mmCIF file of C-alpha atoms in Angstrom:
data_model
loop_
_atom_site.group_PDB
_atom_site.id
_atom_site.type_symbol
_atom_site.label_atom_id
_atom_site.label_comp_id
_atom_site.label_asym_id
_atom_site.label_seq_id
_atom_site.Cartn_x
_atom_site.Cartn_y
_atom_site.Cartn_z
ATOM 1 C CA MET S 1 24.139 19.360 -27.185
ATOM 2 C CA THR S 2 21.047 17.299 -26.341
ATOM 3 C CA ARG S 3 22.407 13.785 -26.844
ATOM 4 C CA ILE S 4 25.689 11.936 -26.335
ATOM 5 C CA GLY S 5 26.149 8.964 -28.601
ATOM 6 C CA MET S 6 23.510 6.479 -29.780
ATOM 7 C CA ASN S 7 21.242 4.210 -27.767
ATOM 8 C CA PRO S 8 23.045 0.822 -27.950
ATOM 9 C CA ALA S 9 19.733 -1.028 -28.241
ATOM 10 C CA ARG S 10 18.645 0.825 -31.379
ATOM 11 C CA HIS S 11 19.603 -1.868 -33.913
ATOM 12 C CA ARG S 12 19.488 -4.921 -31.656
ATOM 13 C CA VAL S 13 16.774 -7.613 -31.784
ATOM 14 C CA SER S 14 15.484 -9.560 -28.782
ATOM 15 C CA GLN S 15 15.478 -13.326 -29.111
ATOM 16 C CA TYR S 16 12.625 -13.574 -26.619
ATOM 17 C CA ARG S 17 9.288 -14.853 -27.862
ATOM 18 C CA PRO S 18 6.348 -15.206 -25.486
ATOM 19 C CA ALA S 19 5.187 -18.683 -24.574
ATOM 20 C CA ARG S 20 1.660 -19.531 -25.647
ATOM 21 C CA ILE S 21 0.671 -19.839 -21.976
ATOM 22 C CA THR S 22 1.085 -17.133 -19.354
ATOM 23 C CA LEU S 23 0.810 -18.347 -15.781
ATOM 24 C CA GLY S 24 -0.695 -15.470 -13.830
ATOM 25 C CA MET S 25 -0.733 -15.531 -10.028
ATOM 26 C CA LEU S 26 -2.427 -12.908 -7.882
ATOM 27 C CA VAL S 27 -0.625 -12.348 -4.561
ATOM 28 C CA TYR S 28 -2.038 -10.416 -1.628
ATOM 29 C CA LEU S 29 -0.514 -10.367 1.858
ATOM 30 C CA PRO S 30 -0.863 -6.909 3.487
ATOM 31 C CA HIS S 31 0.782 -7.892 6.791
ATOM 32 C CA LEU S 32 1.874 -10.943 8.768
ATOM 33 C CA GLU S 33 -0.613 -10.829 11.623
ATOM 34 C CA GLY S 34 -4.039 -12.237 12.506
ATOM 35 C CA TYR S 35 -5.734 -13.902 9.553
ATOM 36 C CA PHE S 36 -2.562 -13.459 7.489
ATOM 37 C CA GLU S 37 -0.121 -14.807 10.092
ATOM 38 C CA HIS S 38 0.617 -18.042 8.206
ATOM 39 C CA ARG S 39 -0.242 -16.931 4.654
ATOM 40 C CA PHE S 40 3.354 -16.336 3.567
ATOM 41 C CA ASP S 41 4.000 -20.077 3.745
ATOM 42 C CA VAL S 42 0.851 -20.658 1.681
ATOM 43 C CA ILE S 43 2.136 -18.337 -1.053
ATOM 44 C CA LYS S 44 5.520 -20.063 -1.061
ATOM 45 C CA MET S 45 3.922 -23.495 -1.348
ATOM 46 C CA SER S 46 1.595 -22.380 -4.117
ATOM 47 C CA LEU S 47 4.455 -20.889 -6.130
ATOM 48 C CA ALA S 48 6.688 -23.920 -5.522
ATOM 49 C CA THR S 49 4.085 -26.393 -6.792
ATOM 50 C CA LEU S 50 3.082 -24.137 -9.683
ATOM 51 C CA ILE S 51 6.652 -23.816 -10.934
ATOM 52 C CA ARG S 52 7.652 -27.435 -10.385
ATOM 53 C CA HIS S 53 4.518 -29.089 -11.757
ATOM 54 C CA SER S 54 3.735 -26.945 -14.823
ATOM 55 C CA ASP S 55 4.601 -29.333 -17.635
ATOM 56 C CA LEU S 56 4.243 -27.092 -20.706
ATOM 57 C CA PRO S 57 6.250 -24.019 -21.784
ATOM 58 C CA PHE S 58 5.087 -20.895 -19.940
ATOM 59 C CA ASP S 59 5.918 -17.392 -18.806
ATOM 60 C CA LEU S 60 5.237 -16.730 -15.125
ATOM 61 C CA MET S 61 3.626 -13.394 -14.321
ATOM 62 C CA VAL S 62 2.918 -12.365 -10.714
ATOM 63 C CA PHE S 63 0.655 -9.477 -9.788
ATOM 64 C CA ASP S 64 1.227 -8.256 -6.241
ATOM 65 C CA ASN S 65 -1.904 -6.499 -5.037
ATOM 66 C CA GLY S 66 -0.416 -4.209 -2.395
ATOM 67 C CA SER S 67 1.425 -6.706 -0.183
ATOM 68 C CA CYS S 68 3.820 -5.897 2.635
ATOM 69 C CA GLU S 69 7.503 -5.306 1.934
ATOM 70 C CA GLU S 70 8.552 -8.813 3.036
ATOM 71 C CA VAL S 71 6.460 -10.351 0.279
ATOM 72 C CA LYS S 72 7.573 -7.854 -2.345
ATOM 73 C CA GLU S 73 11.210 -8.520 -1.479
ATOM 74 C CA TYR S 74 10.617 -12.265 -1.825
ATOM 75 C CA LEU S 75 8.994 -11.804 -5.240
ATOM 76 C CA ARG S 76 11.787 -9.519 -6.410
ATOM 77 C CA GLY S 77 14.236 -12.231 -5.441
ATOM 78 C CA LEU S 78 12.359 -14.765 -7.568
ATOM 79 C CA MET S 79 12.479 -12.382 -10.491
ATOM 80 C CA GLU S 80 16.209 -11.807 -10.090
ATOM 81 C CA GLN S 81 16.668 -15.590 -10.119
ATOM 82 C CA GLY S 82 14.774 -15.801 -13.400
ATOM 83 C CA VAL S 83 11.863 -17.748 -11.863
ATOM 84 C CA VAL S 84 9.343 -14.944 -12.350
ATOM 85 C CA ARG S 85 9.510 -13.336 -15.787
ATOM 86 C CA TYR S 86 7.024 -10.522 -15.185
ATOM 87 C CA LEU S 87 6.426 -8.923 -11.785
ATOM 88 C CA LEU S 88 3.679 -6.308 -11.478
ATOM 89 C CA LEU S 89 3.603 -4.381 -8.186
ATOM 90 C CA SER S 90 0.526 -2.395 -7.204
ATOM 91 C CA GLY S 91 0.856 0.386 -4.666
ATOM 92 C CA GLU S 92 -2.542 -0.540 -3.226
ATOM 93 C CA ASN S 93 -5.143 -3.279 -3.296
ATOM 94 C CA ILE S 94 -7.153 -2.751 -6.492
ATOM 95 C CA GLY S 95 -9.422 -5.729 -5.870
ATOM 96 C CA LYS S 96 -9.406 -9.257 -7.208
ATOM 97 C CA LEU S 97 -11.411 -8.486 -10.327
ATOM 98 C CA GLY S 98 -9.280 -5.422 -11.005
ATOM 99 C CA ALA S 99 -6.094 -7.463 -10.657
ATOM 100 C CA LEU S 100 -7.454 -10.106 -13.023
ATOM 101 C CA ARG S 101 -8.260 -7.373 -15.497
ATOM 102 C CA VAL S 102 -4.679 -6.090 -15.344
ATOM 103 C CA LEU S 103 -3.240 -9.605 -15.634
ATOM 104 C CA ALA S 104 -5.371 -10.442 -18.664
ATOM 105 C CA GLY S 105 -4.384 -7.204 -20.359
ATOM 106 C CA ALA S 106 -0.673 -7.611 -19.647
ATOM 107 C CA ALA S 107 -0.272 -11.346 -20.320
ATOM 108 C CA PRO S 108 1.740 -11.852 -23.541
ATOM 109 C CA GLY S 109 0.447 -15.384 -24.175
ATOM 110 C CA GLU S 110 -2.688 -16.501 -25.996
ATOM 111 C CA VAL S 111 -3.828 -18.410 -22.912
ATOM 112 C CA LEU S 112 -3.929 -17.130 -19.333
ATOM 113 C CA ALA S 113 -3.617 -19.716 -16.575
ATOM 114 C CA TYR S 114 -4.865 -17.696 -13.631
ATOM 115 C CA THR S 115 -4.587 -18.634 -9.967
ATOM 116 C CA ASP S 116 -5.049 -17.196 -6.520
ATOM 117 C CA ASP S 117 -1.997 -17.526 -4.283
ATOM 118 C CA ASP S 118 -3.436 -20.397 -2.204
ATOM 119 C CA THR S 119 -3.610 -23.168 -4.811
ATOM 120 C CA PHE S 120 -1.650 -26.434 -4.708
ATOM 121 C CA PHE S 121 -0.717 -27.770 -8.156
ATOM 122 C CA TYR S 122 -0.229 -31.457 -8.940
ATOM 123 C CA PRO S 123 2.152 -32.837 -11.599
ATOM 124 C CA GLY S 124 0.690 -32.594 -15.095
ATOM 125 C CA TRP S 125 -1.996 -30.116 -14.126
ATOM 126 C CA LEU S 126 -1.316 -27.751 -17.012
ATOM 127 C CA SER S 127 -1.391 -30.320 -19.806
ATOM 128 C CA ALA S 128 -4.608 -31.767 -18.344
ATOM 129 C CA HIS S 129 -6.217 -28.317 -18.489
ATOM 130 C CA MET S 130 -4.998 -27.646 -22.019
ATOM 131 C CA ALA S 131 -6.295 -31.036 -23.190
ATOM 132 C CA LEU S 132 -9.825 -29.984 -22.200
ATOM 133 C CA LEU S 133 -9.357 -26.500 -23.621
ATOM 134 C CA GLY S 134 -8.537 -28.027 -27.013
ATOM 135 C CA GLY S 135 -10.621 -31.203 -26.802
ATOM 136 C CA PHE S 136 -14.027 -29.564 -26.312
ATOM 137 C CA PRO S 137 -15.444 -26.822 -28.572
ATOM 138 C CA ASN S 138 -16.020 -23.238 -27.417
ATOM 139 C CA VAL S 139 -14.380 -23.616 -24.019
ATOM 140 C CA GLY S 140 -14.248 -20.453 -21.931
ATOM 141 C CA MET S 141 -12.759 -21.727 -18.687
ATOM 142 C CA VAL S 142 -11.094 -24.898 -17.329
ATOM 143 C CA SER S 143 -10.348 -25.585 -13.650
ATOM 144 C CA GLY S 144 -8.607 -28.404 -11.814
ATOM 145 C CA SER S 145 -10.419 -28.982 -8.509
ATOM 146 C CA PRO S 146 -13.800 -30.744 -8.799
ATOM 147 C CA GLU S 147 -16.137 -29.448 -6.098
ATOM 148 C CA ARG S 148 -19.814 -30.221 -5.685
ATOM 149 C CA SER S 149 -20.769 -26.700 -4.593
ATOM 150 C CA LEU S 150 -19.746 -25.285 -7.995
ATOM 151 C CA PHE S 151 -22.686 -26.789 -9.901
ATOM 152 C CA ASP S 152 -25.013 -24.026 -8.676
ATOM 153 C CA HIS S 153 -24.310 -21.380 -11.329
ATOM 154 C CA GLY S 154 -22.924 -20.698 -14.781
ATOM 155 C CA ILE S 155 -23.435 -24.186 -16.245
ATOM 156 C CA GLU S 156 -26.445 -23.816 -18.579
ATOM 157 C CA SER S 157 -24.421 -23.649 -21.812
ATOM 158 C CA THR S 158 -22.317 -26.617 -20.741
ATOM 159 C CA LEU S 159 -25.455 -28.641 -19.983
ATOM 160 C CA ARG S 160 -27.016 -27.757 -23.348
ATOM 161 C CA PHE S 161 -23.840 -28.844 -25.078
ATOM 162 C CA GLY S 162 -23.762 -32.119 -23.147
ATOM 163 C CA LYS S 163 -27.321 -32.916 -24.165
ATOM 164 C CA SER S 164 -27.024 -31.906 -27.832
ATOM 165 C CA ASP S 165 -23.534 -32.875 -28.970
ATOM 166 C CA PRO S 166 -23.632 -36.347 -30.590
ATOM 167 C CA GLU S 167 -20.033 -37.075 -29.584
ATOM 168 C CA THR S 168 -20.584 -36.238 -25.923
ATOM 169 C CA ARG S 169 -22.045 -38.468 -23.225
ATOM 170 C CA MET S 170 -23.380 -36.654 -20.163
ATOM 171 C CA THR S 171 -24.076 -38.537 -16.934
ATOM 172 C CA THR S 172 -24.966 -37.576 -13.376
ATOM 173 C CA GLY S 173 -24.123 -39.201 -10.061
ATOM 174 C CA ARG S 174 -21.937 -38.895 -6.972
ATOM 175 C CA ARG S 175 -18.447 -39.333 -8.406
ATOM 176 C CA ILE S 176 -16.406 -36.678 -6.615
ATOM 177 C CA PRO S 177 -14.726 -38.416 -3.636
ATOM 178 C CA GLU S 178 -16.130 -37.387 -0.269
ATOM 179 C CA ALA S 179 -12.561 -36.911 0.992
ATOM 180 C CA TRP S 180 -12.039 -34.163 -1.581
ATOM 181 C CA GLU S 181 -15.263 -32.479 -0.481
ATOM 182 C CA HIS S 182 -14.167 -32.632 3.153
ATOM 183 C CA GLU S 183 -10.778 -31.100 2.334
ATOM 184 C CA TRP S 184 -12.415 -28.351 0.269
ATOM 185 C CA ALA S 185 -14.673 -27.397 3.177
ATOM 186 C CA VAL S 186 -11.788 -27.369 5.662
ATOM 187 C CA ALA S 187 -9.642 -25.233 3.348
ATOM 188 C CA LEU S 188 -12.496 -22.724 3.055
ATOM 189 C CA GLY S 189 -12.891 -22.602 6.826
ATOM 190 C CA LYS S 190 -16.340 -24.204 6.708
ATOM 191 C CA ASP S 191 -17.811 -26.849 8.982
ATOM 192 C CA PRO S 192 -17.375 -30.042 6.895
ATOM 193 C CA GLU S 193 -20.550 -31.629 8.277
ATOM 194 C CA GLU S 194 -22.644 -28.544 7.606
ATOM 195 C CA TYR S 195 -21.155 -28.269 4.125
ATOM 196 C CA ALA S 196 -21.899 -31.949 3.449
ATOM 197 C CA ARG S 197 -25.532 -31.409 4.394
ATOM 198 C CA ARG S 198 -25.757 -28.412 2.079
ATOM 199 C CA VAL S 199 -24.622 -30.408 -0.957
ATOM 200 C CA ALA S 200 -26.233 -33.705 0.049
ATOM 201 C CA ASP S 201 -28.717 -33.580 -2.842
ATOM 202 C CA VAL S 202 -26.304 -32.265 -5.478
ATOM 203 C CA GLU S 203 -25.343 -34.670 -8.252
ATOM 204 C CA ASP S 204 -22.067 -34.348 -10.126
ATOM 205 C CA ILE S 205 -22.403 -33.787 -13.878
ATOM 206 C CA LEU S 206 -19.737 -35.506 -15.977
ATOM 207 C CA LEU S 207 -19.091 -35.087 -19.698
ATOM 208 C CA GLU S 208 -17.173 -37.630 -21.793
ATOM 209 C CA ARG S 209 -15.991 -36.750 -25.298
ATOM 210 C CA ARG S 210 -13.331 -38.350 -27.503
ATOM 211 C CA GLY S 211 -11.658 -40.033 -24.570
ATOM 212 C CA LEU S 212 -11.700 -36.919 -22.372
ATOM 213 C CA LYS S 213 -13.684 -36.542 -19.155
ATOM 214 C CA ALA S 214 -14.663 -33.287 -17.482
ATOM 215 C CA TYR S 215 -17.103 -32.030 -14.896
ATOM 216 C CA ALA S 216 -19.606 -29.446 -16.133
ATOM 217 C CA THR S 217 -18.438 -26.530 -14.014
ATOM 218 C CA ALA S 218 -15.358 -24.449 -13.176
ATOM 219 C CA CYS S 219 -13.938 -22.294 -10.382
ATOM 220 C CA HIS S 220 -12.799 -18.669 -10.593
ATOM 221 C CA ASN S 221 -10.108 -19.182 -7.931
ATOM 222 C CA GLN S 222 -7.998 -21.129 -10.431
ATOM 223 C CA PHE S 223 -8.609 -21.594 -14.135
ATOM 224 C CA VAL S 224 -7.128 -21.654 -17.628
ATOM 225 C CA ALA S 225 -8.851 -19.537 -20.280
ATOM 226 C CA PRO S 226 -8.184 -18.044 -23.718
ATOM 227 C CA LYS S 227 -6.998 -14.503 -23.121
ATOM 228 C CA ASP S 228 -9.369 -13.048 -25.707
ATOM 229 C CA VAL S 229 -12.324 -14.552 -23.818
ATOM 230 C CA LEU S 230 -11.284 -12.858 -20.587
ATOM 231 C CA LEU S 231 -10.652 -9.515 -22.263
ATOM 232 C CA ARG S 232 -14.088 -9.721 -23.842
ATOM 233 C CA PHE S 233 -15.826 -9.928 -20.472
ATOM 234 C CA LEU S 234 -13.473 -7.868 -18.304
ATOM 235 C CA ARG S 235 -13.952 -4.670 -20.269
ATOM 236 C CA GLY S 236 -16.285 -1.934 -19.120
ATOM 237 C CA GLU S 237 -16.549 0.130 -15.985
ATOM 238 C CA TRP S 238 -13.986 -0.296 -13.224
ATOM 239 C CA SER S 239 -15.968 -1.614 -10.245
ATOM 240 C CA GLY S 240 -13.497 -0.779 -7.479
ATOM 241 C CA ARG S 241 -14.693 -3.763 -5.423
ATOM 242 C CA LEU S 242 -11.979 -5.483 -3.408
ATOM 243 C CA MET S 243 -13.778 -8.821 -3.660
ATOM 244 C CA GLY S 244 -16.727 -10.132 -5.608
ATOM 245 C CA GLY S 245 -17.727 -9.962 -9.236
ATOM 246 C CA LEU S 246 -16.196 -13.318 -10.141
ATOM 247 C CA ASN S 247 -19.457 -15.266 -10.087
ATOM 248 C CA GLU S 248 -20.872 -12.654 -12.445
ATOM 249 C CA LEU S 249 -17.879 -13.166 -14.744
ATOM 250 C CA GLU S 250 -18.555 -16.907 -14.779
ATOM 251 C CA ASN S 251 -22.232 -16.309 -15.534
ATOM 252 C CA ASP S 252 -21.326 -13.970 -18.395
ATOM 253 C CA ILE S 253 -19.032 -16.588 -19.912
ATOM 254 C CA ASP S 254 -21.829 -19.146 -19.632
ATOM 255 C CA ALA S 255 -24.429 -16.767 -21.088
ATOM 256 C CA ALA S 256 -22.192 -16.279 -24.143
ATOM 257 C CA GLY S 257 -22.495 -19.992 -24.929
ATOM 258 C CA LEU S 258 -19.012 -20.951 -23.753
ATOM 259 C CA LEU S 259 -18.247 -24.113 -21.786
ATOM 260 C CA ARG S 260 -16.907 -24.182 -18.228
ATOM 261 C CA LEU S 261 -15.141 -27.429 -17.356
ATOM 262 C CA THR S 262 -13.127 -29.055 -14.576
ATOM 263 C CA THR S 263 -10.672 -31.925 -14.929
ATOM 264 C CA ALA S 264 -12.151 -35.257 -13.801
ATOM 265 C CA GLU S 265 -9.072 -35.927 -11.689
ATOM 266 C CA ARG S 266 -8.068 -33.414 -9.058
ATOM 267 C CA THR S 267 -5.132 -31.594 -10.639
ATOM 268 C CA THR S 268 -5.208 -28.588 -8.301
ATOM 269 C CA ARG S 269 -6.310 -28.112 -4.698
ATOM 270 C CA LEU S 270 -7.148 -25.247 -2.359
ATOM 271 C CA ILE S 271 -4.603 -24.896 0.472
ATOM 272 C CA GLY S 272 -6.428 -22.438 2.745
ATOM 273 C CA ASN S 273 -4.862 -19.656 4.783
ATOM 274 C CA LEU S 274 -2.221 -21.821 6.468
ATOM 275 C CA VAL S 275 -0.099 -24.849 5.607
ATOM 276 C CA GLY S 276 -1.302 -27.515 8.020
ATOM 277 C CA PRO S 277 0.238 -30.953 8.579
ATOM 278 C CA PRO S 278 -1.879 -32.620 5.833
ATOM 279 C CA MET S 279 -0.698 -30.123 3.223
ATOM 280 C CA GLN S 280 2.882 -30.377 4.464
ATOM 281 C CA ALA S 281 2.687 -34.146 4.025
ATOM 282 C CA GLU S 282 1.168 -33.749 0.566
ATOM 283 C CA ALA S 283 3.992 -31.409 -0.472
ATOM 284 C CA ARG S 284 6.628 -33.804 0.878
ATOM 285 C CA ARG S 285 5.294 -36.515 -1.459
ATOM 286 C CA PHE S 286 6.711 -34.390 -4.261
ATOM 287 C CA GLY S 287 9.897 -33.333 -2.484
ATOM 288 C CA ILE S 288 8.653 -29.858 -1.524
ATOM 289 C CA GLU S 289 9.432 -28.521 1.943
ATOM 290 C CA ILE S 290 8.034 -25.234 3.226
ATOM 291 C CA GLU S 291 9.483 -23.998 6.486
ATOM 292 C CA GLY S 292 6.838 -22.347 8.627
ATOM 293 C CA GLN S 293 5.814 -21.497 12.141
ATOM 294 C CA PRO S 294 6.176 -24.228 14.807
ATOM 295 C CA TRP S 295 2.927 -26.164 14.583
ATOM 296 C CA GLN S 296 2.869 -27.385 18.135
ATOM 297 C CA SER S 297 2.393 -23.896 19.558
ATOM 298 C CA PHE S 298 -0.438 -23.209 17.133
ATOM 299 C CA VAL S 299 -2.267 -26.398 18.085
ATOM 300 C CA GLN S 300 -1.807 -25.613 21.768
ATOM 301 C CA ARG S 301 -3.271 -22.139 21.337
ATOM 302 C CA ARG S 302 -6.389 -23.593 19.757
ATOM 303 C CA ALA S 303 -6.836 -25.938 22.706
ATOM 304 C CA THR S 304 -6.943 -23.189 25.344
ATOM 305 C CA ILE S 305 -10.070 -22.376 27.309
ATOM 306 C CA LEU S 306 -10.287 -18.993 25.593
ATOM 307 C CA SER S 307 -10.349 -20.657 22.187
ATOM 308 C CA ARG S 308 -13.196 -22.896 23.271
ATOM 309 C CA ILE S 309 -15.173 -19.892 24.495
ATOM 310 C CA LEU S 310 -14.653 -18.232 21.126
ATOM 311 C CA GLN S 311 -16.276 -21.207 19.401
ATOM 312 C CA TRP S 312 -19.636 -20.036 20.813
ATOM 313 C CA ARG S 313 -21.421 -18.902 17.658
ATOM 314 C CA PRO S 314 -23.199 -15.742 18.906
ATOM 315 C CA LEU S 315 -19.908 -14.434 20.276
ATOM 316 C CA ARG S 316 -18.052 -15.386 17.091
ATOM 317 C CA ARG S 317 -20.606 -13.506 14.971
ATOM 318 C CA LEU S 318 -20.260 -10.433 17.178
ATOM 319 C CA LEU S 319 -16.460 -10.497 17.097
ATOM 320 C CA GLN S 320 -16.444 -11.149 13.357
ATOM 321 C CA GLY S 321 -18.584 -8.064 12.845
ATOM 322 C CA VAL S 322 -16.194 -5.950 14.915
ATOM 323 C CA TYR S 323 -13.206 -7.425 13.040
ATOM 324 C CA ASN S 324 -14.801 -6.657 9.663
ATOM 325 C CA GLN S 325 -15.579 -3.088 10.707
ATOM 326 C CA LEU S 326 -12.032 -2.498 11.957
ATOM 327 C CA PHE S 327 -10.585 -3.954 8.761
ATOM 328 C CA TRP S 328 -12.473 -1.500 6.589
ATOM 329 C CA LEU S 329 -11.658 1.444 8.840
ATOM 330 C CA LEU S 330 -7.946 0.637 9.109
ATOM 331 C CA SER S 331 -7.607 -0.056 5.396
ATOM 332 C CA GLY S 332 -8.992 3.400 4.642
ATOM 333 C CA GLN S 333 -11.920 2.143 2.568
ATOM 334 C CA SER S 334 -15.064 4.251 2.404
ATOM 335 C CA THR S 335 -17.476 1.322 2.382
ATOM 336 C CA THR S 336 -18.270 0.162 5.905
ATOM 337 C CA TRP S 337 -19.229 -3.289 7.013
ATOM 338 C CA LEU S 338 -22.739 -2.095 7.894
ATOM 339 C CA GLU S 339 -23.199 -0.621 4.419
ATOM 340 C CA ARG S 340 -22.030 -3.829 2.791
ATOM 341 C CA GLU S 341 -24.404 -5.860 4.957
ATOM 342 C CA ALA S 342 -27.257 -3.598 3.902
ATOM 343 C CA ASN S 343 -26.353 -4.031 0.242
ATOM 344 C CA GLY S 344 -26.285 -7.814 0.476
ATOM 345 C CA LYS S 345 -23.699 -10.294 1.644
ATOM 346 C CA GLU S 346 -20.754 -11.222 -0.576
ATOM 347 C CA THR S 347 -21.312 -14.369 -2.619
ATOM 348 C CA ASP S 348 -17.720 -14.973 -3.703
ATOM 349 C CA ARG S 349 -14.990 -16.455 -1.535
#
């Protein structure tokens, strides 16, 4: 005898139907030390705001890119609670572009709303993105955080559209609030003053069409896109790169004649690699509390004499090089920091 009875699911039908939109978050937290010491709180805040402030029907899919067991256990708990519908666990870090490729292929919806795990979402963010996706023709990507540094690539098709479409008015100027630019620089770990000097001559490009406003750029850290567009450009050879390749993806979308847009109002925001007092206060405005490490001790550590010594740039560059080399050695990757430096510095975040 090779079988006992009949599979009870044989004649049953599932009532589940995928939502049009799949929210896809990429999570990566290999350990809870050093750079990653406070990142667990960042992930929790990002998920909390994503779930609470998504105002259209969705399925939530999380791709864990080789995180530590604490994070995996947390995500499993969310799935058991019914918060996460699809949980994909990778046994190792397959890279950001590789994870996006898997997410796009697995997402059941027609639209993928992709995000890194360090994005803060404001109420109504999803409907604002979808309004632009449907309100402009041939849209390939919509983001929610207007940033001046993003006008430097992948915008040619959007500019041509703005100049040629009779229903669209395209204007330039300095419309993005300086406070947003400052917060973006801080979240990226950049010197705000140096960043401000770098974009001092950049003008924001705004499109207005049928009552909708959008900036003529987008950001690969968080975006909404038709799934078929992503699958079109994510096919091909598997690169194996842990980071990078996202600017090229944006340029490919632009070269295909598709628009890349950002909501005129800030509907999403980069948190950074820790939840500082400003982000805690911002979350509290919406009734979201994230318990984290005691902040006083962290501030005190930064004020020590040693910390001030480490602000000396030549020493920081030296230590950063050693840190990068150790990271690649300990993670078992074949590509060394020196080889990567020789091949050109990474352009993506």
